[in-house]
């Protein structure tokens, strides 16, 4: 199959987004935006660095690459609309596997009515997938990391550490409880789009998606908003069978593991009840895990543990007492 | 230098596009579109496939990667606005070279007031640059390949074959006339944005940019518009010292060489004088090279040579008589 036939085989025959004017088939794609703002992000995934054939099928590779990008849109409060895929193809990947990568993406995309509107296919030494996503927010309603204020409730969606546990199960054969649940959380994460969009009418919401671990994302919010975040470790939600893993790993995956693609956010305390309701309406568990305690020129994150408080940094922590 | 410091060092301190709401620094970039349509494309460049250190400095690699993408915007009649860059970095590339890649891009971007609004930096085995560009057109004014009609004038901007000649000079050491001119045409192509935007007020213009060679692009127009294109080889413009190269190579670069990033287009004959004036106003040579001769369900391109006509296909030709 040549490049032309390959593009024909992954091309959508119909498009779902009414704002799309021209999809694949010219020098570029064209769409209109009505009166919304446009949100765009790009992420690249390299075989051997971000995924391997040992733990993921080609379908999962595509699914997860797009999911990670959609999660960025969720973290902006944006409705997904379009994606473009640039793929570097090395020898050794079969045509069928490449199609499966695109199937994984389109499977996920369908759930959000997203359209594949462009891309590039080139040869190279290692498989490398660059996904550009575009979405829309109501005018002025994009959600940033920089808007947290003292008194805000800090919350997180879903459960943390599951993706790390899933990868562990995939690489350490043993008899685990709910193994397929954890593996799915690693290979087919669910970006929190419905919940993020549900927050639309709230005046101020700070959002960040958990791609590098809550420690990293909480610090990004603290830093960008110039505030201190106080988190309560006991409140951080984990799955019911999560305690089957060694304590050290539980902590590592939960705080630093990342790739859960849950949302970490803050809202004014008066809006917290409403956020919980939106969680219920969108079938999204949402848990209060702390508060914004004070303004701080160089934002810090503290984690309250049983008998001590620790300074939680992006990739580790310092015991304080 | 870690990833964070690297991103800091390539990040723009100020942005030029008034429609930009949020650049680098959150989960995604955000911009508004007023009442324009948005145009977007992505292209990927792999070391050893699309460029090599032997013929290009890091600065040129960046410059050319962005230029190729901006050329897609020109072919859509769009005004460039934003770009996102995803880069896979292997061992062996120095920090300084990587910065030079971004310098090459920002040097070109400045000329169009384009802003770098996002990207990703990951490690891998080979250098790989994915550039996503976004631009704006007036509502409904994007230019497609599919709008050519019988009677149209077929025109091309600039001169063809120069990029192929430049690469030849860079890889075959000898005493050439205007060597630096040709090398620049290969390493620092000029997308035809001012000319393409100058055509804005015309009701119908068909445009395609010459990235794969005029044979390929002419066939794309013929195919998408379902028409036959008659081109006159003697009319295809080349540089004054182009005759210094062997005849076979002249023909190869001019028809199939590509990467000149000139524009190939068609307009109604009544608008041809105006197109020439827009060429003069934007300092762009524009040459009539043929006409659209008839509708044809499977579009074909014929090239008139001195004593014969040939069927010009994407990658070669068939002698007819």
Coordinates of C-alpha atoms in Angstrom, one line a residue:
Chain A
X1 CA 0.0 0.0 0.0
X2 CA 1.5 3.4 -1.0
X3 CA 1.1 6.6 1.0
X4 CA -1.9 7.7 -1.1
X5 CA -3.8 4.4 -0.5
X6 CA -3.0 4.5 3.1
X7 CA -4.4 8.0 3.6
X8 CA -7.5 7.0 1.6
X9 CA -8.0 4.0 4.0
X10 CA -7.8 6.2 7.1
X11 CA -9.7 9.1 5.7
X12 CA -13.2 9.7 7.1
X13 CA -16.0 9.5 4.5
X14 CA -18.2 11.8 6.4
X15 CA -17.4 14.5 8.9
X16 CA -19.4 15.3 12.0
X17 CA -18.4 18.8 13.0
X18 CA -20.7 21.3 11.4
X19 CA -18.0 24.0 11.7
X20 CA -15.7 22.0 9.3
X21 CA -15.5 23.4 5.8
X22 CA -12.7 21.3 4.4
X23 CA -11.2 18.1 5.8
X24 CA -8.4 15.9 4.4
X25 CA -7.7 16.4 0.7
X26 CA -6.2 19.9 0.1
X27 CA -3.1 21.7 1.3
X28 CA -4.8 22.3 4.7
X29 CA -8.0 21.9 6.6
X30 CA -10.5 24.8 7.0
X31 CA -13.1 25.4 9.7
X32 CA -15.1 28.2 11.1
X33 CA -15.5 29.1 14.8
X34 CA -18.8 30.8 15.2
X35 CA -18.2 32.9 18.2
X36 CA -16.2 30.4 20.2
X37 CA -12.5 30.5 21.2
X38 CA -10.2 27.9 19.7
X39 CA -8.0 25.7 21.8
X40 CA -5.1 23.7 20.4
X41 CA -2.4 21.4 21.7
X42 CA 0.1 18.9 20.3
X43 CA 1.8 15.8 21.9
X44 CA 4.2 13.4 20.5
X45 CA 4.7 9.7 21.3
X46 CA 7.8 7.7 20.5
X47 CA 8.0 3.9 20.5
X48 CA 10.3 2.7 23.2
X49 CA 10.0 6.0 25.1
X50 CA 6.2 6.4 25.5
X51 CA 5.0 3.0 24.7
X52 CA 6.1 -0.5 23.6
X53 CA 4.6 -3.3 21.7
X54 CA 5.0 -5.5 24.8
X55 CA 2.4 -3.6 26.8
X56 CA 0.2 -2.1 24.1
X57 CA -1.4 -3.3 21.0
X58 CA -1.4 -0.9 18.0
X59 CA -5.0 -0.1 18.7
X60 CA -4.1 1.0 22.3
X61 CA -1.1 3.0 21.1
X62 CA -3.5 5.1 18.9
X63 CA -6.2 5.3 21.5
X64 CA -3.9 6.5 24.2
X65 CA -2.1 9.0 22.0
X66 CA -5.4 10.7 21.2
X67 CA -6.7 10.3 24.8
X68 CA -3.7 12.2 26.2
X69 CA -4.3 15.1 23.8
X70 CA -8.1 15.2 24.5
X71 CA -7.2 15.3 28.2
X72 CA -5.4 18.6 27.5
X73 CA -8.6 19.9 25.9
X74 CA -10.5 18.7 29.0
X75 CA -8.0 20.6 31.2
X76 CA -8.9 23.7 29.2
X77 CA -12.6 23.2 29.5
X78 CA -12.8 22.8 25.8
X79 CA -15.1 20.6 23.6
X80 CA -13.0 18.5 21.3
X81 CA -13.6 19.0 17.6
X82 CA -10.6 18.1 15.4
X83 CA -7.4 16.2 15.3
X84 CA -4.4 16.0 12.9
X85 CA -2.0 13.1 13.0
X86 CA 1.6 13.0 11.8
X87 CA 3.2 9.6 11.8
X88 CA 6.7 8.5 11.2
X89 CA 6.7 4.9 10.1
X90 CA 9.8 2.7 10.4
X91 CA 10.4 -0.7 8.7
X92 CA 8.9 -3.5 10.7
X93 CA 5.5 -2.1 11.3
X94 CA 2.9 -3.9 9.2
X95 CA 0.2 -2.0 7.3
X96 CA -2.4 -3.7 9.4
X97 CA -0.8 -2.5 12.6
X98 CA -0.7 1.1 11.3
X99 CA -4.4 0.9 10.5
X100 CA -5.0 -0.3 14.0
X101 CA -3.3 2.7 15.4
X102 CA -5.7 4.9 13.4
X103 CA -8.6 2.7 14.5
X104 CA -7.7 3.2 18.1
X105 CA -7.8 6.9 17.6
X106 CA -11.0 7.0 15.5
X107 CA -12.7 4.7 18.1
X108 CA -12.1 7.2 20.8
X109 CA -12.7 10.2 18.5
X110 CA -16.2 8.9 17.6
X111 CA -17.3 9.2 21.2
X112 CA -16.6 13.0 21.0
X113 CA -17.7 13.5 17.4
X114 CA -14.1 14.5 16.6
X115 CA -13.0 14.6 13.0
X116 CA -9.6 13.7 11.6
X117 CA -8.9 16.7 9.4
X118 CA -5.2 16.4 8.4
X119 CA -1.8 14.8 8.9
X120 CA 1.4 13.7 7.4
X121 CA 2.9 10.2 6.8
X122 CA 6.6 9.9 6.5
X123 CA 9.2 7.2 6.8
X124 CA 11.9 7.0 9.5
X125 CA 13.7 4.8 11.9
X126 CA 11.3 4.7 14.8
X127 CA 7.5 4.9 15.2
X128 CA 6.6 8.4 16.2
X129 CA 3.0 9.8 16.4
X130 CA 2.3 13.5 16.7
X131 CA -1.3 14.4 17.4
X132 CA -2.6 18.0 17.2
X133 CA -6.0 18.5 18.7
X134 CA -8.4 21.5 18.4
X135 CA -11.5 22.2 20.4
X136 CA -13.8 25.1 21.2
X137 CA -14.7 26.9 24.4
X138 CA -17.3 29.6 24.9
X139 CA -15.7 33.0 24.6
X140 CA -13.4 33.7 27.5
X141 CA -14.2 30.4 29.2
X142 CA -10.9 28.5 28.7
X143 CA -9.7 27.2 32.1
X144 CA -6.2 28.0 33.2
X145 CA -3.7 26.9 35.9
X146 CA -3.2 30.4 37.0
X147 CA -6.6 31.3 38.5
X148 CA -6.5 29.5 41.9
X149 CA -7.3 31.7 44.9
X150 CA -6.9 31.4 48.7
X151 CA -9.9 29.6 50.2
X152 CA -10.5 27.5 47.0
X153 CA -11.4 23.8 47.4
X154 CA -8.8 21.6 45.7
X155 CA -10.5 18.5 44.0
X156 CA -9.5 15.6 41.8
X157 CA -11.6 13.4 39.5
X158 CA -11.6 9.6 39.5
X159 CA -8.9 7.6 41.2
X160 CA -5.2 8.1 41.0
X161 CA -2.4 5.6 40.5
X162 CA -4.4 3.2 38.4
X163 CA -2.4 3.7 35.2
X164 CA 0.9 3.0 37.0
X165 CA -0.7 -0.1 38.5
X166 CA -1.8 -1.2 35.1
X167 CA 1.6 -0.8 33.6
X168 CA 3.0 -2.8 36.6
X169 CA 0.6 -5.6 36.0
X170 CA 1.5 -5.6 32.3
X171 CA 5.2 -5.9 33.0
X172 CA 5.1 -8.1 36.2
X173 CA 3.2 -11.2 35.6
X174 CA 1.3 -12.3 38.8
X175 CA -2.2 -13.0 40.1
X176 CA -3.8 -9.6 40.6
X177 CA -7.3 -8.5 41.6
X178 CA -9.1 -6.5 38.9
X179 CA -6.1 -6.9 36.6
X180 CA -8.1 -5.9 33.4
X181 CA -9.5 -2.8 35.1
X182 CA -6.0 -1.5 35.8
X183 CA -4.7 -2.5 32.4
X184 CA -7.6 -0.7 30.7
X185 CA -6.9 2.4 32.8
X186 CA -3.4 2.4 31.5
X187 CA -4.1 1.6 27.9
X188 CA -7.5 3.2 27.3
X189 CA -7.8 6.3 29.7
X190 CA -11.0 8.3 29.6
X191 CA -10.4 12.1 29.3
X192 CA -12.8 13.9 31.6
X193 CA -14.5 16.0 28.9
X194 CA -18.2 15.7 30.0
X195 CA -17.2 16.8 33.6
X196 CA -15.0 19.7 32.3
X197 CA -17.7 21.0 30.0
X198 CA -20.3 20.6 32.8
X199 CA -18.3 23.2 34.7
X200 CA -18.8 25.7 31.9
X201 CA -21.3 28.0 33.7
X202 CA -19.1 28.4 36.8
X203 CA -17.3 31.8 36.9
X204 CA -13.9 30.6 38.0
X205 CA -12.4 27.1 37.8
X206 CA -8.7 26.2 37.7
X207 CA -7.9 23.0 35.8
X208 CA -4.9 20.9 35.0
X209 CA -4.9 17.3 33.8
X210 CA -2.8 14.7 35.5
X211 CA -0.3 13.5 32.9
X212 CA 2.9 13.7 35.0
X213 CA 1.5 12.9 38.4
X214 CA -0.5 15.0 40.9
X215 CA 2.7 16.2 42.5
X216 CA 3.8 17.8 39.3
X217 CA 0.4 19.2 38.3
X218 CA -0.4 20.6 41.8
X219 CA 3.0 22.4 41.7
X220 CA 2.1 23.8 38.3
X221 CA -1.1 25.3 39.7
X222 CA 0.6 26.6 42.8
X223 CA 3.3 28.1 40.6
X224 CA 1.1 29.6 38.0
X225 CA -1.4 30.9 40.5
X226 CA 1.2 32.0 43.1
X227 CA -0.6 30.3 45.9
X228 CA 0.1 27.4 48.4
X229 CA -1.8 24.2 48.1
X230 CA -2.4 22.0 51.1
X231 CA -3.3 18.5 50.1
X232 CA -4.4 15.7 52.5
X233 CA -2.9 12.4 51.4
X234 CA -5.6 10.3 53.1
X235 CA -8.2 12.1 50.9
X236 CA -6.5 11.2 47.6
X237 CA -8.9 8.7 46.0
X238 CA -7.6 5.3 44.9
X239 CA -9.4 2.2 43.6
X240 CA -10.9 -0.3 46.1
X241 CA -8.3 -3.0 45.3
X242 CA -5.4 -0.6 45.1
X243 CA -4.2 -1.8 48.5
X244 CA -3.1 -5.1 47.0
X245 CA 0.1 -3.4 45.7
X246 CA 3.2 -2.7 47.9
X247 CA 2.9 0.5 49.9
X248 CA 5.9 2.2 48.2
X249 CA 4.5 1.6 44.8
X250 CA 1.0 2.8 45.8
X251 CA 2.5 6.0 46.9
X252 CA 4.8 6.4 43.8
X253 CA 2.0 5.8 41.3
X254 CA -0.5 7.9 43.2
X255 CA 1.7 11.0 43.6
X256 CA 4.2 10.8 40.8
X257 CA 2.9 8.1 38.4
X258 CA 0.8 10.3 36.1
X259 CA -0.9 9.2 33.0
X260 CA -4.2 8.7 34.8
X261 CA -5.5 11.7 32.8
X262 CA -7.8 12.7 35.6
X263 CA -8.4 16.4 36.3
X264 CA -6.9 18.3 39.2
X265 CA -8.7 21.6 39.9
X266 CA -9.7 24.3 42.3
X267 CA -13.0 26.2 42.7
X268 CA -14.3 28.8 45.2
X269 CA -15.6 27.0 48.3
X270 CA -19.1 28.3 47.6
X271 CA -19.2 26.4 44.3
X272 CA -18.0 23.1 45.7
X273 CA -21.5 21.6 46.1
X274 CA -22.2 22.5 42.5
X275 CA -19.0 20.8 41.3
X276 CA -20.1 17.6 43.2
X277 CA -23.5 17.8 41.4
X278 CA -21.8 18.2 38.0
X279 CA -19.7 15.1 39.0
X280 CA -22.9 13.1 39.6
X281 CA -24.6 14.3 36.5
X282 CA -21.6 13.4 34.3
X283 CA -20.9 10.1 36.2
X284 CA -17.6 11.4 37.4
X285 CA -16.3 10.8 40.9
X286 CA -15.0 14.0 42.3
X287 CA -13.2 14.3 45.6
X288 CA -12.1 17.2 47.7
X289 CA -8.4 16.6 48.5
X290 CA -7.3 19.9 50.0
X291 CA -7.5 23.7 49.9
X292 CA -5.6 26.7 48.7
X293 CA -4.2 28.2 51.9
X294 CA -2.3 31.3 51.1
X295 CA -0.8 33.5 48.4
X296 CA 2.9 32.7 47.9
X297 CA 5.1 34.3 45.3
X298 CA 6.8 31.0 44.6
X299 CA 3.9 28.6 44.9
X300 CA 4.4 25.5 47.1
X301 CA 2.5 22.3 47.7
X302 CA 2.3 20.6 51.1
X303 CA 1.0 17.1 51.6
X304 CA -0.5 16.2 55.0
X305 CA 0.4 12.7 56.0
X306 CA -0.7 10.8 59.1
X307 CA 1.8 12.3 61.6
X308 CA 3.6 14.8 59.4
X309 CA 3.5 17.3 56.6
X310 CA 5.8 17.1 53.7
X311 CA 6.8 19.6 51.0
X312 CA 5.6 17.9 47.8
X313 CA 7.8 18.8 44.8
X314 CA 7.4 17.9 41.2
X315 CA 9.3 14.7 41.3
X316 CA 9.7 13.9 45.0
X317 CA 9.2 15.3 48.5
X318 CA 11.0 16.7 51.5
X319 CA 10.1 15.6 55.0
X320 CA 9.3 18.6 57.1
X321 CA 8.7 17.2 60.6
Chain B
X1 CA 19.6 22.1 30.1
X2 CA 16.4 20.2 31.1
X3 CA 13.2 20.3 29.1
X4 CA 11.8 23.1 31.2
X5 CA 14.8 25.4 30.6
X6 CA 14.8 24.5 27.0
X7 CA 11.1 25.5 26.6
X8 CA 11.8 28.7 28.5
X9 CA 14.6 29.5 26.1
X10 CA 12.5 29.1 23.0
X11 CA 9.4 30.7 24.4
X12 CA 8.4 34.1 23.0
X13 CA 8.3 36.8 25.6
X14 CA 5.7 38.8 23.8
X15 CA 3.1 37.7 21.2
X16 CA 2.1 39.6 18.1
X17 CA -1.3 38.1 17.1
X18 CA -4.0 40.1 18.7
X19 CA -6.4 37.1 18.5
X20 CA -4.1 35.1 20.8
X21 CA -5.5 34.6 24.3
X22 CA -3.0 32.1 25.8
X23 CA 0.3 31.0 24.3
X24 CA 2.8 28.5 25.7
X25 CA 2.4 27.8 29.4
X26 CA -0.9 25.9 30.0
X27 CA -2.3 22.6 28.8
X28 CA -3.1 24.1 25.4
X29 CA -3.1 27.4 23.6
X30 CA -6.2 29.5 23.1
X31 CA -7.2 32.1 20.5
X32 CA -10.2 33.7 19.1
X33 CA -11.1 34.0 15.4
X34 CA -13.3 37.1 15.0
X35 CA -15.3 36.3 11.9
X36 CA -12.6 34.5 10.0
X37 CA -12.2 30.9 9.0
X38 CA -9.3 28.9 10.5
X39 CA -6.9 27.0 8.3
X40 CA -4.6 24.3 9.7
X41 CA -2.0 21.9 8.4
X42 CA 0.8 19.7 9.8
X43 CA 4.1 18.5 8.3
X44 CA 6.8 16.3 9.7
X45 CA 10.5 16.3 8.8
X46 CA 12.9 13.5 9.6
X47 CA 16.7 13.7 9.6
X48 CA 18.1 11.5 6.9
X49 CA 14.8 11.5 5.0
X50 CA 13.9 15.2 4.6
X51 CA 17.2 16.8 5.4
X52 CA 20.8 16.1 6.5
X53 CA 23.4 18.0 8.4
X54 CA 25.6 17.8 5.3
X55 CA 23.5 20.2 3.3
X56 CA 21.7 22.2 5.9
X57 CA 22.7 23.9 9.1
X58 CA 20.3 23.6 12.1
X59 CA 19.1 27.1 11.4
X60 CA 18.1 26.0 7.8
X61 CA 16.4 22.9 9.1
X62 CA 14.1 25.0 11.2
X63 CA 13.6 27.7 8.6
X64 CA 12.7 25.2 5.9
X65 CA 10.4 23.1 8.1
X66 CA 8.3 26.1 8.9
X67 CA 8.5 27.5 5.4
X68 CA 7.1 24.3 3.9
X69 CA 4.1 24.6 6.3
X70 CA 3.6 28.3 5.6
X71 CA 3.5 27.4 2.0
X72 CA 0.5 25.2 2.7
X73 CA -1.2 28.3 4.2
X74 CA -0.3 30.3 1.1
X75 CA -1.9 27.6 -1.1
X76 CA -5.1 28.1 0.9
X77 CA -4.9 31.9 0.6
X78 CA -4.6 32.1 4.4
X79 CA -2.7 34.6 6.5
X80 CA -0.3 32.8 8.8
X81 CA -0.9 33.3 12.5
X82 CA 0.3 30.5 14.8
X83 CA 2.6 27.5 14.8
X84 CA 3.2 24.6 17.2
X85 CA 6.4 22.5 17.1
X86 CA 6.9 19.0 18.3
X87 CA 10.4 17.8 18.3
X88 CA 12.0 14.4 18.9
X89 CA 15.6 14.8 20.0
X90 CA 18.1 12.1 19.7
X91 CA 21.5 11.9 21.4
X92 CA 24.2 13.7 19.4
X93 CA 22.3 16.9 18.8
X94 CA 23.8 19.7 20.9
X95 CA 21.6 22.1 22.8
X96 CA 23.0 25.0 20.7
X97 CA 22.0 23.2 17.5
X98 CA 18.4 22.7 18.8
X99 CA 18.2 26.4 19.7
X100 CA 19.3 27.1 16.1
X101 CA 16.5 25.0 14.7
X102 CA 14.0 27.2 16.7
X103 CA 15.9 30.3 15.6
X104 CA 15.5 29.4 12.0
X105 CA 11.8 29.0 12.6
X106 CA 11.3 32.2 14.6
X107 CA 13.4 34.2 12.0
X108 CA 10.9 33.3 9.3
X109 CA 7.9 33.5 11.7
X110 CA 8.8 37.1 12.6
X111 CA 8.3 38.2 8.9
X112 CA 4.7 37.0 9.1
X113 CA 4.0 38.1 12.8
X114 CA 3.5 34.4 13.6
X115 CA 3.5 33.3 17.2
X116 CA 4.9 30.0 18.5
X117 CA 2.0 28.9 20.8
X118 CA 2.7 25.3 21.7
X119 CA 4.7 22.1 21.2
X120 CA 6.2 19.1 22.8
X121 CA 9.8 18.0 23.3
X122 CA 10.6 14.3 23.7
X123 CA 13.6 12.1 23.3
X124 CA 14.0 9.5 20.6
X125 CA 16.5 7.9 18.2
X126 CA 16.3 10.4 15.3
X127 CA 15.6 14.0 14.9
X128 CA 12.1 14.6 13.9
X129 CA 10.3 17.9 13.7
X130 CA 6.5 18.2 13.4
X131 CA 5.2 21.6 12.7
X132 CA 1.5 22.5 12.9
X133 CA 0.5 25.9 11.5
X134 CA -2.7 27.8 11.7
X135 CA -3.9 30.8 9.8
X136 CA -7.0 32.8 8.9
X137 CA -8.9 33.5 5.7
X138 CA -11.9 35.8 5.2
X139 CA -15.1 33.8 5.6
X140 CA -15.5 31.4 2.7
X141 CA -12.3 32.6 1.0
X142 CA -10.0 29.6 1.4
X143 CA -8.6 28.5 -1.9
X144 CA -9.0 24.9 -3.1
X145 CA -7.6 22.6 -5.8
X146 CA -11.0 21.7 -6.9
X147 CA -12.3 24.9 -8.4
X148 CA -10.5 25.1 -11.8
X149 CA -12.8 25.5 -14.8
X150 CA -12.5 25.3 -18.5
X151 CA -11.0 28.4 -20.0
X152 CA -9.0 29.3 -16.9
X153 CA -5.4 30.6 -17.3
X154 CA -2.9 28.3 -15.5
X155 CA -0.1 30.3 -13.9
X156 CA 2.9 29.7 -11.6
X157 CA 4.8 32.1 -9.4
X158 CA 8.6 32.5 -9.4
X159 CA 10.9 30.1 -11.1
X160 CA 10.9 26.3 -10.9
X161 CA 13.8 23.8 -10.4
X162 CA 15.9 26.1 -8.3
X163 CA 15.6 24.0 -5.1
X164 CA 16.7 20.9 -7.0
X165 CA 19.6 22.8 -8.5
X166 CA 20.5 24.1 -5.0
X167 CA 20.6 20.6 -3.5
X168 CA 22.7 19.4 -6.5
X169 CA 25.2 22.2 -5.9
X170 CA 25.3 21.3 -2.2
X171 CA 26.0 17.7 -2.9
X172 CA 28.2 18.0 -6.1
X173 CA 31.1 20.3 -5.5
X174 CA 32.0 22.3 -8.7
X175 CA 32.2 25.9 -10.0
X176 CA 28.6 27.1 -10.5
X177 CA 27.1 30.4 -11.5
X178 CA 25.0 32.0 -8.8
X179 CA 25.6 29.0 -6.5
X180 CA 24.5 30.9 -3.4
X181 CA 21.2 31.9 -5.0
X182 CA 20.3 28.3 -5.7
X183 CA 21.5 27.1 -2.3
X184 CA 19.3 29.7 -0.7
X185 CA 16.3 28.7 -2.7
X186 CA 16.8 25.2 -1.4
X187 CA 17.5 26.0 2.2
X188 CA 15.4 29.2 2.7
X189 CA 12.4 29.1 0.4
X190 CA 10.0 32.0 0.5
X191 CA 6.3 31.0 0.8
X192 CA 4.2 33.2 -1.5
X193 CA 2.0 34.6 1.2
X194 CA 1.8 38.3 0.1
X195 CA 0.8 37.2 -3.4
X196 CA -1.8 34.7 -2.2
X197 CA -3.4 37.2 0.1
X198 CA -3.3 39.8 -2.7
X199 CA -5.7 37.5 -4.6
X200 CA -8.2 37.8 -1.8
X201 CA -10.8 39.9 -3.6
X202 CA -10.9 37.6 -6.7
X203 CA -14.1 35.5 -6.8
X204 CA -12.4 32.3 -7.8
X205 CA -8.8 31.2 -7.7
X206 CA -7.5 27.6 -7.6
X207 CA -4.2 27.2 -5.7
X208 CA -1.7 24.5 -4.9
X209 CA 1.8 24.9 -3.7
X210 CA 4.7 23.2 -5.4
X211 CA 6.1 20.8 -2.8
X212 CA 6.3 17.6 -4.9
X213 CA 7.0 19.1 -8.3
X214 CA 4.6 20.8 -10.8
X215 CA 3.8 17.5 -12.4
X216 CA 2.4 16.3 -9.2
X217 CA 0.6 19.5 -8.2
X218 CA -0.9 20.0 -11.7
X219 CA -2.3 16.5 -11.6
X220 CA -3.8 17.2 -8.2
X221 CA -5.7 20.2 -9.6
X222 CA -6.8 18.3 -12.7
X223 CA -7.9 15.5 -10.5
X224 CA -9.7 17.5 -7.9
X225 CA -11.3 19.9 -10.4
X226 CA -12.1 17.1 -13.0
X227 CA -10.5 19.1 -15.8
X228 CA -7.7 18.7 -18.3
X229 CA -4.7 21.0 -18.0
X230 CA -2.6 21.9 -21.0
X231 CA 0.8 23.2 -20.0
X232 CA 3.5 24.7 -22.3
X233 CA 6.9 23.5 -21.3
X234 CA 8.6 26.5 -23.0
X235 CA 6.6 28.8 -20.8
X236 CA 7.6 27.3 -17.5
X237 CA 9.8 30.0 -15.9
X238 CA 13.4 29.1 -14.8
X239 CA 16.2 31.2 -13.5
X240 CA 18.5 33.0 -16.0
X241 CA 21.5 30.8 -15.2
X242 CA 19.5 27.6 -15.0
X243 CA 20.8 26.5 -18.5
X244 CA 24.2 25.8 -16.9
X245 CA 22.9 22.4 -15.6
X246 CA 22.6 19.3 -17.8
X247 CA 19.4 19.3 -19.8
X248 CA 18.1 16.0 -18.2
X249 CA 18.5 17.5 -14.7
X250 CA 16.9 20.8 -15.7
X251 CA 13.8 18.9 -16.8
X252 CA 13.8 16.6 -13.8
X253 CA 14.0 19.4 -11.2
X254 CA 11.6 21.7 -13.1
X255 CA 8.9 19.2 -13.5
X256 CA 9.4 16.7 -10.7
X257 CA 11.9 18.2 -8.3
X258 CA 9.5 20.1 -6.1
X259 CA 10.3 21.9 -2.9
X260 CA 10.4 25.2 -4.7
X261 CA 7.3 26.2 -2.7
X262 CA 6.0 28.3 -5.5
X263 CA 2.3 28.5 -6.2
X264 CA 0.5 26.8 -9.1
X265 CA -2.9 28.2 -9.8
X266 CA -5.8 28.9 -12.2
X267 CA -8.0 31.9 -12.6
X268 CA -10.8 32.8 -15.1
X269 CA -9.1 34.4 -18.2
X270 CA -10.9 37.7 -17.5
X271 CA -9.0 38.0 -14.1
X272 CA -5.5 37.2 -15.5
X273 CA -4.5 40.9 -16.0
X274 CA -5.4 41.5 -12.4
X275 CA -3.4 38.5 -11.2
X276 CA -0.4 40.0 -13.1
X277 CA -0.9 43.3 -11.3
X278 CA -1.1 41.6 -7.9
X279 CA 2.2 39.9 -8.8
X280 CA 3.8 43.3 -9.5
X281 CA 2.4 44.8 -6.3
X282 CA 3.7 41.9 -4.2
X283 CA 7.0 41.7 -6.1
X284 CA 6.1 38.2 -7.3
X285 CA 6.9 37.0 -10.8
X286 CA 3.8 35.3 -12.1
X287 CA 3.8 33.5 -15.5
X288 CA 1.0 32.1 -17.6
X289 CA 2.1 28.5 -18.4
X290 CA -1.1 27.0 -19.9
X291 CA -4.8 26.7 -19.8
X292 CA -7.7 24.5 -18.6
X293 CA -8.9 22.9 -21.7
X294 CA -11.8 20.6 -21.0
X295 CA -13.8 18.9 -18.3
X296 CA -12.6 15.4 -17.8
X297 CA -13.9 12.9 -15.2
X298 CA -10.4 11.6 -14.6
X299 CA -8.3 14.8 -14.8
X300 CA -5.2 14.7 -17.0
X301 CA -2.3 17.0 -17.6
X302 CA -0.7 17.4 -21.0
X303 CA 2.7 19.1 -21.5
X304 CA 3.4 20.7 -24.9
X305 CA 7.0 20.3 -25.9
X306 CA 8.8 21.5 -29.0
X307 CA 7.5 18.9 -31.5
X308 CA 5.2 16.8 -29.4
X309 CA 2.7 16.6 -26.6
X310 CA 3.3 14.3 -23.6
X311 CA 1.0 13.0 -20.9
X312 CA 2.4 14.4 -17.7
X313 CA 1.8 12.1 -14.8
X314 CA 2.7 12.7 -11.1
X315 CA 6.1 11.2 -11.2
X316 CA 6.9 10.9 -14.9
X317 CA 5.5 11.2 -18.4
X318 CA 4.3 9.2 -21.4
X319 CA 5.2 10.3 -24.9
X320 CA 2.1 10.6 -27.1
X321 CA 3.5 11.3 -30.5

